[in-house]
Coordinates of C-alpha atoms and ligand atoms in Angstrom, one line a residue:
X190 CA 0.0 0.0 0.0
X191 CA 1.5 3.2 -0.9
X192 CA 0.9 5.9 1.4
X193 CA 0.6 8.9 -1.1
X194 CA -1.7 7.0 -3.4
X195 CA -4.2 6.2 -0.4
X196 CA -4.2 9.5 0.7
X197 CA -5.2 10.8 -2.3
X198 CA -7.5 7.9 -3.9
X199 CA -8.9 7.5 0.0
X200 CA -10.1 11.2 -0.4
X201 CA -11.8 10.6 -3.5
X202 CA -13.3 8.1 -2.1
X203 CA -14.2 9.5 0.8
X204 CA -16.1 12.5 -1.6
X205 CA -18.0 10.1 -3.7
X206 CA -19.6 8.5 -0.6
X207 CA -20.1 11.7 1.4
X208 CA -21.9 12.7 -2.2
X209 CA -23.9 9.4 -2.4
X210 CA -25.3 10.1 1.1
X211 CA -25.8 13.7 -0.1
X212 CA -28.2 12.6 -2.8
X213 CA -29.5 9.9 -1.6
X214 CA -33.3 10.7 -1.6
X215 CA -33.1 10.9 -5.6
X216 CA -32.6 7.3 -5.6
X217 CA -35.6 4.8 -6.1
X218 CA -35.2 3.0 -2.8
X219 CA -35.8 -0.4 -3.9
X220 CA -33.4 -1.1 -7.1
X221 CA -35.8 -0.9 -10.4
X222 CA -33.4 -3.6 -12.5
X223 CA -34.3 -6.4 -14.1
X224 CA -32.5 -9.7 -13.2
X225 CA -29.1 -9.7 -15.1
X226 CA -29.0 -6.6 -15.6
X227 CA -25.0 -5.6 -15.3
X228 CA -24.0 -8.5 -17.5
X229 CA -25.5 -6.3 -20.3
X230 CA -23.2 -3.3 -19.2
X231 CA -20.0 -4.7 -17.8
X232 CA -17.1 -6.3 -20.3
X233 CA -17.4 -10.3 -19.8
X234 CA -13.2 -10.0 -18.6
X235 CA -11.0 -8.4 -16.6
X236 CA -8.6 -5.4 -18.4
X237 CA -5.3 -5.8 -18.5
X238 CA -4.0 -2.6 -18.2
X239 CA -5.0 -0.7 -15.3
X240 CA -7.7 1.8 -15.3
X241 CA -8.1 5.0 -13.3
X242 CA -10.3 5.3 -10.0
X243 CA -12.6 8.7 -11.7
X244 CA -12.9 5.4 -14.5
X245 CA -14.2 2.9 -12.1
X246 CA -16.4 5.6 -10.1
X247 CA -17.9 6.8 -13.3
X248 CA -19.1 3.4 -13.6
X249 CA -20.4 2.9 -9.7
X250 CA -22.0 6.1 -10.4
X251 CA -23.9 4.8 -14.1
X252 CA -24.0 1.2 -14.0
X253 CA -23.9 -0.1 -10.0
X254 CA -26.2 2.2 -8.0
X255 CA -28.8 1.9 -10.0
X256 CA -28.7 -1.8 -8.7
X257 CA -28.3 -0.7 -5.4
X258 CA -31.1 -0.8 -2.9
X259 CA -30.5 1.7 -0.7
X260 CA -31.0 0.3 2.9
X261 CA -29.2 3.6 4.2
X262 CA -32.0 5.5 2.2
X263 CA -34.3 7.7 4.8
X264 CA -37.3 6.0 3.3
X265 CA -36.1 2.5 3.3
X266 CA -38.6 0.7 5.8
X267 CA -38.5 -2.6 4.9
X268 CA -37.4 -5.9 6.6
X269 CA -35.4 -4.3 9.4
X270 CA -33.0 -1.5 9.5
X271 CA -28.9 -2.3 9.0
X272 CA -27.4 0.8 10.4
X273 CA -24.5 2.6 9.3
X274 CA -23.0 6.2 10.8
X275 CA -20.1 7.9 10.5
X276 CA -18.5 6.7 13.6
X277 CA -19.2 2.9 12.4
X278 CA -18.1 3.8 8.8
X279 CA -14.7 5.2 10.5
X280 CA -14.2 1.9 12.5
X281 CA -14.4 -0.2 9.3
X282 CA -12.5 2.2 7.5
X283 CA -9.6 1.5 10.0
X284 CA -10.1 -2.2 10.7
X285 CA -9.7 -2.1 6.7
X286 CA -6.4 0.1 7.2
X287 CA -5.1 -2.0 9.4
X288 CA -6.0 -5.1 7.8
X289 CA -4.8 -7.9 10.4
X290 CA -5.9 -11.2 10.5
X291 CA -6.5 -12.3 14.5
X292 CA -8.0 -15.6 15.1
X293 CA -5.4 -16.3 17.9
X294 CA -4.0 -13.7 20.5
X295 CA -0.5 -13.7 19.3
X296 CA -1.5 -13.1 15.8
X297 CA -2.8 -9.3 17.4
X298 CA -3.0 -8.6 20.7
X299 CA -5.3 -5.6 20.3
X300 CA -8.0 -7.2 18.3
X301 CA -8.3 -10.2 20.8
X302 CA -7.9 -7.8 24.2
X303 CA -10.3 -4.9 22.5
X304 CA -13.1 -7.0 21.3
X305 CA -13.2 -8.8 24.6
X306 CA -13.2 -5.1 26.1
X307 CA -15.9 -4.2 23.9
X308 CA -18.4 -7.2 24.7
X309 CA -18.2 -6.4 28.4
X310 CA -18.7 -2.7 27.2
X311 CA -22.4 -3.8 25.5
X312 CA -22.8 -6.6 28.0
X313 CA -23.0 -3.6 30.7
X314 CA -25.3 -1.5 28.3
X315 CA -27.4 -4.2 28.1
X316 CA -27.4 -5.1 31.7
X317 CA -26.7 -8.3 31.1
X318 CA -25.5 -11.2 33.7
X319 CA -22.1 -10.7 35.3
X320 CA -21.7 -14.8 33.9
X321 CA -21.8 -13.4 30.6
X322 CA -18.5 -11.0 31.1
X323 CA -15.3 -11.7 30.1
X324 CA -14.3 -11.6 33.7
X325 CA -15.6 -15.0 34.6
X326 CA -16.2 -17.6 32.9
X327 CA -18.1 -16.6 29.8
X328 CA -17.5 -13.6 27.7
X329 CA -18.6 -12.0 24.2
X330 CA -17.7 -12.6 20.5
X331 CA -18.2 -10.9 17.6
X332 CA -20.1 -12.9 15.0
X333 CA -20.7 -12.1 11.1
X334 CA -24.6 -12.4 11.5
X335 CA -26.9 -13.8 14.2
X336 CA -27.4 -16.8 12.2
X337 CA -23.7 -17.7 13.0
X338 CA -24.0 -17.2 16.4
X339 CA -27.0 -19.6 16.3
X340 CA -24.8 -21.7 15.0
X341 CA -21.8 -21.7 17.1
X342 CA -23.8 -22.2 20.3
X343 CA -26.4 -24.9 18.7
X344 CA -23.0 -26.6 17.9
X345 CA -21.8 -26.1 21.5
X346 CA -25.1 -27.2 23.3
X347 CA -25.0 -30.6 21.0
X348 CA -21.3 -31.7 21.7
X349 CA -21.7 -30.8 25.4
X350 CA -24.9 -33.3 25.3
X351 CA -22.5 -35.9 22.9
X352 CA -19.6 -35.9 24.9
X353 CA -21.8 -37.6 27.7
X354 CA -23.9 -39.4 25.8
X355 CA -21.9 -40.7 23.0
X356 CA -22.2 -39.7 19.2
X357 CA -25.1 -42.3 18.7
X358 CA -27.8 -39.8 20.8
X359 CA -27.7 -37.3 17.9
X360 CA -30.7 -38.7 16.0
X361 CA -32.6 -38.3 19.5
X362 CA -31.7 -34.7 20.1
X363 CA -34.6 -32.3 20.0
X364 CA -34.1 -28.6 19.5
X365 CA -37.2 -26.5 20.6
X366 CA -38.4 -23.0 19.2
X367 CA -41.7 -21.1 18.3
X368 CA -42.5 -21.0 14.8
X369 CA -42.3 -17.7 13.9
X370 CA -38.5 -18.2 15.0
X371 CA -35.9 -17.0 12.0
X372 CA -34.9 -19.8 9.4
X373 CA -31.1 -19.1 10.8
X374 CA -32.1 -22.0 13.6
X375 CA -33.2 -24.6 11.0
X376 CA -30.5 -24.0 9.2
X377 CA -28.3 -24.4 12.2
X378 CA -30.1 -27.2 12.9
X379 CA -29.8 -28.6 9.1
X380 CA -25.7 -28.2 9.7
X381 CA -25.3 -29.8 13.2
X382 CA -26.9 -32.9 11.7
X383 CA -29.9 -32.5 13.5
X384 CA -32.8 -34.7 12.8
X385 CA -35.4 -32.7 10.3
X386 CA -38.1 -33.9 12.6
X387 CA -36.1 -33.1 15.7
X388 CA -36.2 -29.2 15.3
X389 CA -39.8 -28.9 16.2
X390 CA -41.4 -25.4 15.7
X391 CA -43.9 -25.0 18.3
X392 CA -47.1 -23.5 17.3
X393 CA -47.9 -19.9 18.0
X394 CA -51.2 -17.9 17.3
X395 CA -52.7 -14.3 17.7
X396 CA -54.0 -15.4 20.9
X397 CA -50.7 -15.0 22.5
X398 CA -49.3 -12.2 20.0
X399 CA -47.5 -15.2 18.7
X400 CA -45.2 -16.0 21.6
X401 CA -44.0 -19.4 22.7
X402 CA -46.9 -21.1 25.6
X403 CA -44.7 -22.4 28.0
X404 CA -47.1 -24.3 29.0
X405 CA -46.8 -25.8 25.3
X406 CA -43.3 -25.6 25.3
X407 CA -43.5 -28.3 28.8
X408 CA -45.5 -30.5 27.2
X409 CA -43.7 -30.8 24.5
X410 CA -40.6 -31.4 26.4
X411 CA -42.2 -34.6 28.5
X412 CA -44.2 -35.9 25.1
X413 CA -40.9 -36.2 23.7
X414 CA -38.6 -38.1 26.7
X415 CA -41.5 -39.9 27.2
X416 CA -41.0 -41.7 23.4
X417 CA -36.9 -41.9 24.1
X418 CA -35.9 -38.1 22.4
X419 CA -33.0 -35.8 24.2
X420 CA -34.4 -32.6 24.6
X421 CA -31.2 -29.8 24.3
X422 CA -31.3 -26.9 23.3
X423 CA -34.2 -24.2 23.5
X424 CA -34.2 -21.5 20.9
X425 CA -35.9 -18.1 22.4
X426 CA -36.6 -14.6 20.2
X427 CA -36.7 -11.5 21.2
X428 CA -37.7 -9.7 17.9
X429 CA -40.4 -8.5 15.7
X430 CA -39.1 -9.6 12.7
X431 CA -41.5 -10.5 10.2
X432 CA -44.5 -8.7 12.1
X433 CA -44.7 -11.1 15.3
X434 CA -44.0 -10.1 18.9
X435 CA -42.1 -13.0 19.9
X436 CA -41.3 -14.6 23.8
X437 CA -40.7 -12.1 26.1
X438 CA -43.1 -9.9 24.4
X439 CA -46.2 -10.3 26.0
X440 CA -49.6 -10.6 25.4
X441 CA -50.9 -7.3 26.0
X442 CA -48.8 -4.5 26.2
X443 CA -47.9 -5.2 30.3
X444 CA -45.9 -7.6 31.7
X445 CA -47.6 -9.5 33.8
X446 CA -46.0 -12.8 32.6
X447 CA -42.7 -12.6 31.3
X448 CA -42.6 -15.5 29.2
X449 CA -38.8 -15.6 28.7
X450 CA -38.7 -15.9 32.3
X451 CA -40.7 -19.2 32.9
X452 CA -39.1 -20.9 29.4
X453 CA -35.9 -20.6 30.8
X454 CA -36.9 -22.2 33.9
X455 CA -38.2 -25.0 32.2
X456 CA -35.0 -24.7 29.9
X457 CA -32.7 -24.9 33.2
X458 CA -35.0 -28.0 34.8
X459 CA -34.7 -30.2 31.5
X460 CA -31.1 -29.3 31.7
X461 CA -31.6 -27.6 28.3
X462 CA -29.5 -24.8 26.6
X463 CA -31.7 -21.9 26.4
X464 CA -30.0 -19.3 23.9
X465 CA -32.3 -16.3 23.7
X466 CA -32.2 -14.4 19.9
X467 CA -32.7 -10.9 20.2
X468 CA -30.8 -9.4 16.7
X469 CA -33.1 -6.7 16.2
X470 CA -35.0 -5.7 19.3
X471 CA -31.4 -6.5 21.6
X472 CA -30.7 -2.8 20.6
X473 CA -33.5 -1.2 21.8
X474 CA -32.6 -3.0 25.4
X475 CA -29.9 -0.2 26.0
X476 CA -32.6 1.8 27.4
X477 CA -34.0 1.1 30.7
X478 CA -37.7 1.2 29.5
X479 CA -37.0 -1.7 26.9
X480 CA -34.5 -3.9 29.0
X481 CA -37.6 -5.4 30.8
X482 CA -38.0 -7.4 27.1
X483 CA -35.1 -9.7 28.0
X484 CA -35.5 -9.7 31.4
X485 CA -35.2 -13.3 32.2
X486 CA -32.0 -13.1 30.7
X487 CA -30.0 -14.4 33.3
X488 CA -31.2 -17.9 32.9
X489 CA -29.9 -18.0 29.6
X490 CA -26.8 -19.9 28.0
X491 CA -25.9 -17.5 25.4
X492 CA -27.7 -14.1 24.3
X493 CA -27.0 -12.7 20.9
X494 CA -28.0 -9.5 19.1
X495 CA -27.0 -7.9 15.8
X496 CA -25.4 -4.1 16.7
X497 CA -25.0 -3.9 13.1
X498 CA -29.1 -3.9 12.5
X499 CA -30.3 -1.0 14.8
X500 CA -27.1 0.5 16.9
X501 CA -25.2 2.5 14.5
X502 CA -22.8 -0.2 13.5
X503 CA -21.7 -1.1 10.0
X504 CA -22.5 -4.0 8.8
X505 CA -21.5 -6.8 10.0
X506 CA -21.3 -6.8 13.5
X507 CA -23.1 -9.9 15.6
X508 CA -22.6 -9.7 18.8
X509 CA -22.8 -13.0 21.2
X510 CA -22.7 -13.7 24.8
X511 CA -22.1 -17.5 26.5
X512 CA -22.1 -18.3 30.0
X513 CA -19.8 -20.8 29.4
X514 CA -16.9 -20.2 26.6
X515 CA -15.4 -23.9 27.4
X516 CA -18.2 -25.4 25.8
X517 CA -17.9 -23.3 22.3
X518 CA -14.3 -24.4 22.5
X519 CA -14.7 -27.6 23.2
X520 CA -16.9 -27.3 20.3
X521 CA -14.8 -25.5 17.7
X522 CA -11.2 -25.5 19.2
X523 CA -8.5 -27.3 16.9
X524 CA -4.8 -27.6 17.5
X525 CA -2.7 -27.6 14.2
X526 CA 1.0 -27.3 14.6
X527 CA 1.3 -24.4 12.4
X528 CA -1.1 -22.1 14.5
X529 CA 0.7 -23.0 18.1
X530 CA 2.5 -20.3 19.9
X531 CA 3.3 -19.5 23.9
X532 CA 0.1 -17.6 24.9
X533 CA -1.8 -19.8 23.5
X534 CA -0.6 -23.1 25.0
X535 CA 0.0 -21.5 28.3
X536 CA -4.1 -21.1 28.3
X537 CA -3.3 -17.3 29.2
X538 CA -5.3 -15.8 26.0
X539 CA -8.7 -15.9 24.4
X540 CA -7.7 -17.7 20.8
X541 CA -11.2 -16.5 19.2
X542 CA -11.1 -18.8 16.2
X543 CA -12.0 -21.2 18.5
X544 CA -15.5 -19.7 19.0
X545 CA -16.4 -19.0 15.3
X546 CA -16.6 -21.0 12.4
X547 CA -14.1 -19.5 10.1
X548 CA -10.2 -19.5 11.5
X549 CA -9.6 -15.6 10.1
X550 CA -11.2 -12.9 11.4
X551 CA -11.4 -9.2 10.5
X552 CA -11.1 -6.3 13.7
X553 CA -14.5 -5.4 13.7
X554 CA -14.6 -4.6 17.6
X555 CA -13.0 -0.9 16.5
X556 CA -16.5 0.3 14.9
X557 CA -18.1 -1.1 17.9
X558 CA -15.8 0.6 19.9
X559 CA -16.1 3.8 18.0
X560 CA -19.7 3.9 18.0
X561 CA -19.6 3.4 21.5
X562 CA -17.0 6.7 21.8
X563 CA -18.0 9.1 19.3
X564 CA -22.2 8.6 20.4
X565 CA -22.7 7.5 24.4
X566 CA -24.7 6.1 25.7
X567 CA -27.1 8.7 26.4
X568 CA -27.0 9.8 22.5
X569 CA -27.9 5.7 21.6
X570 CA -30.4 5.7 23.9
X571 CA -32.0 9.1 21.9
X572 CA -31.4 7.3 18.7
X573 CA -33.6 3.8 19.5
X574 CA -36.5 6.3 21.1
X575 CA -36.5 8.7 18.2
X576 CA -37.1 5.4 16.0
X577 CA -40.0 4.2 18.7
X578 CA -41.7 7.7 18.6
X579 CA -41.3 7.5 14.8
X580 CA -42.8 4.2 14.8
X581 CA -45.9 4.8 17.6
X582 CA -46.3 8.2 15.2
X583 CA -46.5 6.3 12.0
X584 CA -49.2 3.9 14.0
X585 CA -51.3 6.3 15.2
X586 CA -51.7 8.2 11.6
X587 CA -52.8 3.8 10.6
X588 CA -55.3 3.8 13.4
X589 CA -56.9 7.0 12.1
X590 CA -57.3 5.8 8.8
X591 CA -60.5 3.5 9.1
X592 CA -59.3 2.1 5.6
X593 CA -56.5 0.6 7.4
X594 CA -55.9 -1.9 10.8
X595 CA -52.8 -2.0 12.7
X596 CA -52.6 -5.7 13.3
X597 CA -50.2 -6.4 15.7
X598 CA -49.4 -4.7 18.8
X599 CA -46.1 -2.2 18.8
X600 CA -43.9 -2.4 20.8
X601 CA -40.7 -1.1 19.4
X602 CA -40.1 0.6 15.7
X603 CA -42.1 -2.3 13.8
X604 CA -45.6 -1.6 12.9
X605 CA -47.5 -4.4 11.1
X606 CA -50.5 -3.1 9.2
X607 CA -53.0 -3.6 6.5
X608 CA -55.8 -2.3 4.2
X609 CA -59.1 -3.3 5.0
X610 CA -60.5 -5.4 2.2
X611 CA -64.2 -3.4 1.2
X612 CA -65.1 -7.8 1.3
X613 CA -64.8 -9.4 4.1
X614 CA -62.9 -12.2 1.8
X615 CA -59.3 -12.8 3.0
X616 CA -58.4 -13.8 -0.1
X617 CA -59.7 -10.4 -1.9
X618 CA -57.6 -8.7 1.5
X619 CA -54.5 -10.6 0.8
X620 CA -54.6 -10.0 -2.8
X621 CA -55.2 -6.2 -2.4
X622 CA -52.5 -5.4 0.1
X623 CA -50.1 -7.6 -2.2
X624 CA -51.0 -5.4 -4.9
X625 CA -50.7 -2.0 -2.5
X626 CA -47.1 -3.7 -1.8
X627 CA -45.9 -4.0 -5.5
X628 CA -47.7 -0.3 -6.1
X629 CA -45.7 0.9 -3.3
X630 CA -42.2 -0.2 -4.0
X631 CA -42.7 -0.3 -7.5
X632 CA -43.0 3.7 -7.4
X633 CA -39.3 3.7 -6.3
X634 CA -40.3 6.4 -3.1
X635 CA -40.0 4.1 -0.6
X636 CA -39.6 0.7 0.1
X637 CA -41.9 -1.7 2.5
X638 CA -42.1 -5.6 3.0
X639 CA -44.5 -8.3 3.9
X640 CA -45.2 -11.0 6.3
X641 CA -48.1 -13.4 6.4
X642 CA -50.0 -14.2 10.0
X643 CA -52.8 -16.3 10.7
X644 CA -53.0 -16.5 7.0
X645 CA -53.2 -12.8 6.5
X646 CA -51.1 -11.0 4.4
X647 CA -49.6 -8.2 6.3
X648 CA -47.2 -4.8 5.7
X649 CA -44.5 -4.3 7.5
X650 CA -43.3 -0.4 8.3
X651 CA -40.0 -0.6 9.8
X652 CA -38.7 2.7 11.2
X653 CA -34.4 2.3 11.5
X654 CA -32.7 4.0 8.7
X655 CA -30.5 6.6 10.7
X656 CA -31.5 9.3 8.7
X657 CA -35.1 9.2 8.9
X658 CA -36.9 12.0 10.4
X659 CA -41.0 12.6 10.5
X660 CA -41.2 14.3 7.1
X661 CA -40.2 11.1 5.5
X662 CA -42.6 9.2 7.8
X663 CA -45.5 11.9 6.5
X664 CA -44.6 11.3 3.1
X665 CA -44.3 7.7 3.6
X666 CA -47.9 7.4 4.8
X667 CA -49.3 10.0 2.2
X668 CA -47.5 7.3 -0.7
X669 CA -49.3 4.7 1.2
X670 CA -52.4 6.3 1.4
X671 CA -52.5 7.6 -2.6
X672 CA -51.8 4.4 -3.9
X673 CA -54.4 2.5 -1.7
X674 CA -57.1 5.0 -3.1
X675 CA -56.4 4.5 -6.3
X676 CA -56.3 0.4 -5.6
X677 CA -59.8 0.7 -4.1
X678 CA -61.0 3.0 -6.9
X679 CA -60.0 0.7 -9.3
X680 CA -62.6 -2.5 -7.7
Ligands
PLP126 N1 -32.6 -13.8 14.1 C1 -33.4 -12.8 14.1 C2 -34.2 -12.6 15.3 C3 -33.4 -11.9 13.1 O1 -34.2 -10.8 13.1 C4 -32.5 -12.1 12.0 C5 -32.5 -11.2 10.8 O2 -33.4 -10.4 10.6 C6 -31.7 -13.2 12.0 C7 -31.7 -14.1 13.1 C8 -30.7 -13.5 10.9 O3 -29.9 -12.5 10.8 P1 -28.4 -12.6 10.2 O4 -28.6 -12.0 8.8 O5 -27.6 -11.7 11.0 O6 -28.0 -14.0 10.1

C-alpha cells in the first residue's frame, strides 16, 4: 500500500460516498433492475492494463447504483433496519487500514484484548448477567450475523450433550423454538446434523401475539422423553421480525408474565441450553424502559444480538454472549501445529477462532468501539426512542385511517399493518395489500415488505434508517395512502 496514493485515492473516495449520502433521496429505494442486468453493461473480462479510480467511479456512479437498494435510504422501511454512521463507517475504514488477520492472540493482541473489552462494554449496556462477562467464565464474541452465532452455540449445546452421551444420541436430540422463530435455527439445525423432525417449531397464534406457551413448550418437552428423544437446546426470540411479537413480548402491552422468564426455567429443569435471539430488538434494550423485554436473561446460555441492524454499526457486526466459553471451545477448538504459539498453549489468552466457524477474522470490535465513543450512551439511547416515537407516530396516523388496521401490537419501531379489504374475503384482503405492496415499492419512493400471520397478508413499516426523520414518515404514509385509493377506486 503506498501511502501517497491512499491518501489521495482515500479522499476521492471519501467525496464520492459523502456525495452518495448527499443525494441519496433521488434514488428509487428499492433497485428498479431487471434480473441480469450488469451483464449487459459490464465487459465479460477483466482489463489488462490498469484503469483509473474517476474510470471505475464513473461506472459505480452509471451502471452499479442503480442496482443498489438503498437500505441507508431515509425512506427504506423494509425488513429491518442495518445501520450505518459515520463513527461505524470510520471503524471499518480503519479495521480495513489495518487489515490484520487475529484468530489467535498472538496473531494481534489488540483485536483479541479490545473486542473482549468491547463485549463487556455492551454486555454492561445491556445489563446483562455478570456470567456473561469476560471476567468469569463466559465472555462476548463478535459474529458475522446472528445466524452464525446460532450456529456456534447450537453446535456447542450438542457436543456438550454428545460428549456424555456418545455420538449415537444425535438422532434423538430435540431442538425446541416457536414457529415464527428466524430460518437461521433450522439452518443451524440442518448443519449440526440435527434430525429434520427433531427441530420442532412449536405452534404460536394471535391469541398470544404469537409468543412461545410455555405451558406448550413443557409439554412438549415430557411428550418427547417420554418416546426416548434428548431434549437440548431451546431457541428463544426476542424480535419482531417479520410482524410477530415473539417470547418475552407479552400478550398485552404489560408484563404480567414474562414468558422468557418461565421458558428458561423449564430450559434450566430439563437441563436444556436456552439461547435467547434478540438481533433486532437486543438494541432497543440499552434503554432502561426496553431492558424489561429480556428480562429473564440471566437464565440463559448464550444471548445474541445484531449491533449492526439497529445500533449505528456497519455492517457486519453480531454480537454474542455465553455463560460458558469452554463449551464453544470444546466445540470448535483445533490444534494444528502451524497455528501453536506460547500464549496460547499456556491457556493465558482468548484464541477467538475457537469460538467461530471460520479461522480468520477481520477487527471489527474498532467500529463497535467507536460507536460506542463518538455517540454514548445517552445519544444511543436518543437514537432507538427517536425510532419508537417515529414508529408509535407512524401507527397512530394507521389507526386514524378507518381504511386501514394496525394488526399487531407495537412495541418497538415495527408496525404491522393492512388495508381493509371493502369484502370481508381474505383472499380479496391478501390480494389487495399484495398489490398495495408491489404499487408501493414499485413507485421507487419508498420501500416496504411483507409478512403473512394467521393467514393474513400483512405490511410491515419498519422505522431504523438513521437518517429518517417525521417528514419522510409523513410522506411515507401519504404514498401509502394515494396508492391504496387509487387500488380501491380501481374495484
Ligand atoms: N434472528 C433474528 C431474530 C433476526 O431478526 C434475523 C434477521 O433479521 C436473524 C436471526 C438472521 O440475521 P443474520 O442476517 O444476522 O444472520
Amino acid at each position: 500500500m503506498d501511502s501517497e496514493q491512499l491518501r489521495e485515492n482515500a479522499h476521492k473516495m471519501v467525496d464520492f460516498i459523502a456525495d452518495y449520502y448527499k443525494s441519496i433521496e433521488n434514488f428509487p429505494v428499492l433497485s428498479q433492475v431487471e434480473p441480469g442486468y450488469l451483464r449487459e453493461l459490464l465487459p465479460d473480462s477483466a482489463p489488462n492494463q490498469p484503469e483509473t479510480l474517476q474510470n471505475v467511479l464513473d461506472d459505480v456512479q452509471a451502471k452499479i447504483l442503480p442496482g443498489v437498494t438503498h437500505w441507508q435510504s431515509p425512506s427504506y422501511f423494509a425488513y429491518y433496519p442495518s445501520n450505518s454512521s459515520v463513527a461505524g463507517f470510520l471503524g471499518e475504514m480503519l479495521s480495513a487500514g489495518i487489515n490484520m488477520v487475529g484468530f489467535s492472540w498472538i496473531t494481534s493482541p489488540a483485536a483479541t484484548e479490545l473486542e473482549m473489552i468491547v463485549l463487556d462494554w455492551l454486555g454492561k449496556l445491556l445489563k446483562l448477567p455478570e456470567g456473561f462477562l469476560s471476567t468469569g467464565q463466559g465472555g462476548g464474541v463478535i459474529q458475522g450475523t446472528a445466524s452464525e452465532s446460532v450456529l456456534v452455540v447450537l453446535l456447542a449445546a450438542r457436543d456438550r450433550v454428545l460428549t456424555k452421551l456418545g455420538k449415537n444420541a444425535l438422532e434423538k436430540l430435540v431442538v425446541y423454538a416457536s414457529d415464527q422463530t428466524h430460518s437461521a435455527l433450522q439452518k443451524a439445525c440442518k448443519i449440526g446434523g440435527i434430525h429434520p423432525e427433531n427441530c420442532k417449531l412449536l405452534k404460536t397464534d394471535s391469541s398470544t401475539n404469537y409468543a412461545l406457551s410455555p405451558g406448550l413448550l413443557s409439554k412438549a418437552i415430557s411428550d418427547d422423553i417420554s418416546t426416548g428423544l434428548i431434549p437440548f437446546f431451546l431457541c428463544a426470540t426476542v424480535l419482531q421480525l417479520s410482524g410477530y411479537i415473539l417470547i418475552s413480548v407479552g400478550t398485552t402491552s404489560s408484563t404480567a408474565v414474562d414468558p422468557l422468564l418461565a421458558l428458561g426455567k423449564i430450559a434450566k429443569n430439563n437441563g436444556i441450553w436456552f439461547h435467547v435471539d434478540a438481533a433486532y430488538a437486543g438494541s432497543a434494550c440499552i434503554c432502561p424502559e426496553y431492558r424489561c423485554y429480556i428480562d429473564g436473561v440471566e437464565e440463559a446460555d448464550s444471548f445474541n444480538m445484531n449491533a449492526h441492524k439497529w445500533l449505528l454499526t456497519n455492517f457486519d457486526c453480531s454480537a454474542l454472549w455465553v455463560k460458558d466459553r469452554n463449551a464453544l471451545i470444546q466445540a470448535l477448538s483445533t490444534n494444528p501445529e502451524f497455528l501453536k504459539n506460547k500464549a496460547s498453549q499456556a491457556n493465558m489468552v482468548v484464541d477467538y477462532k475457537d469460538w467461530q466457524i471460520p479461522l480468520g477474522r477481520r477487527f471489527r470490535s474498532l467500529k463497535l468501539w467507536m460507536v460506542m465513543r463518538l455517540y454514548g450512551l445517552e445519544n444511543l439511547q436518543c437514537y432507538i426512542r427517536n425510532h419508537i416515537n417515529l414508529a408509535k407516530y407512524f401507527e397512530g396516523l394507521v389507526a386514524a385511517d378507518s381504511r386501514f388496521e394496525v394488526v399487531t401490537p407495537r412495541i418497538f419501531s415495527l408496525v404491522c399493518f393492512r388495508l381493509l379489504p371493502p369484502s370481508n374475503n381474505e383472499d380479496h384482503g391478501n390480494n389487495l395489500n399484495r398489490d398495495l405492496l408491489d404499487a408501493v415499492n414499485s413507485s421507487g419512493k419508498i420501500f416496504i415488505s411483507h409478512t403473512v400471520l394467521s393467514g393474513k397478508y400483512i405490511l410491515r413499516f419498519a422505522v431504523g434508517a438513521p437518517l429518517t426523520e417525521e417528514r419522510h414518515v409523513i410522506a411515507a404514509w401519504k404514498v401509502l395512502q394515494d396508492e391504496s385509493t387509487s387500488l380501491l377506486g380501481s374495484l
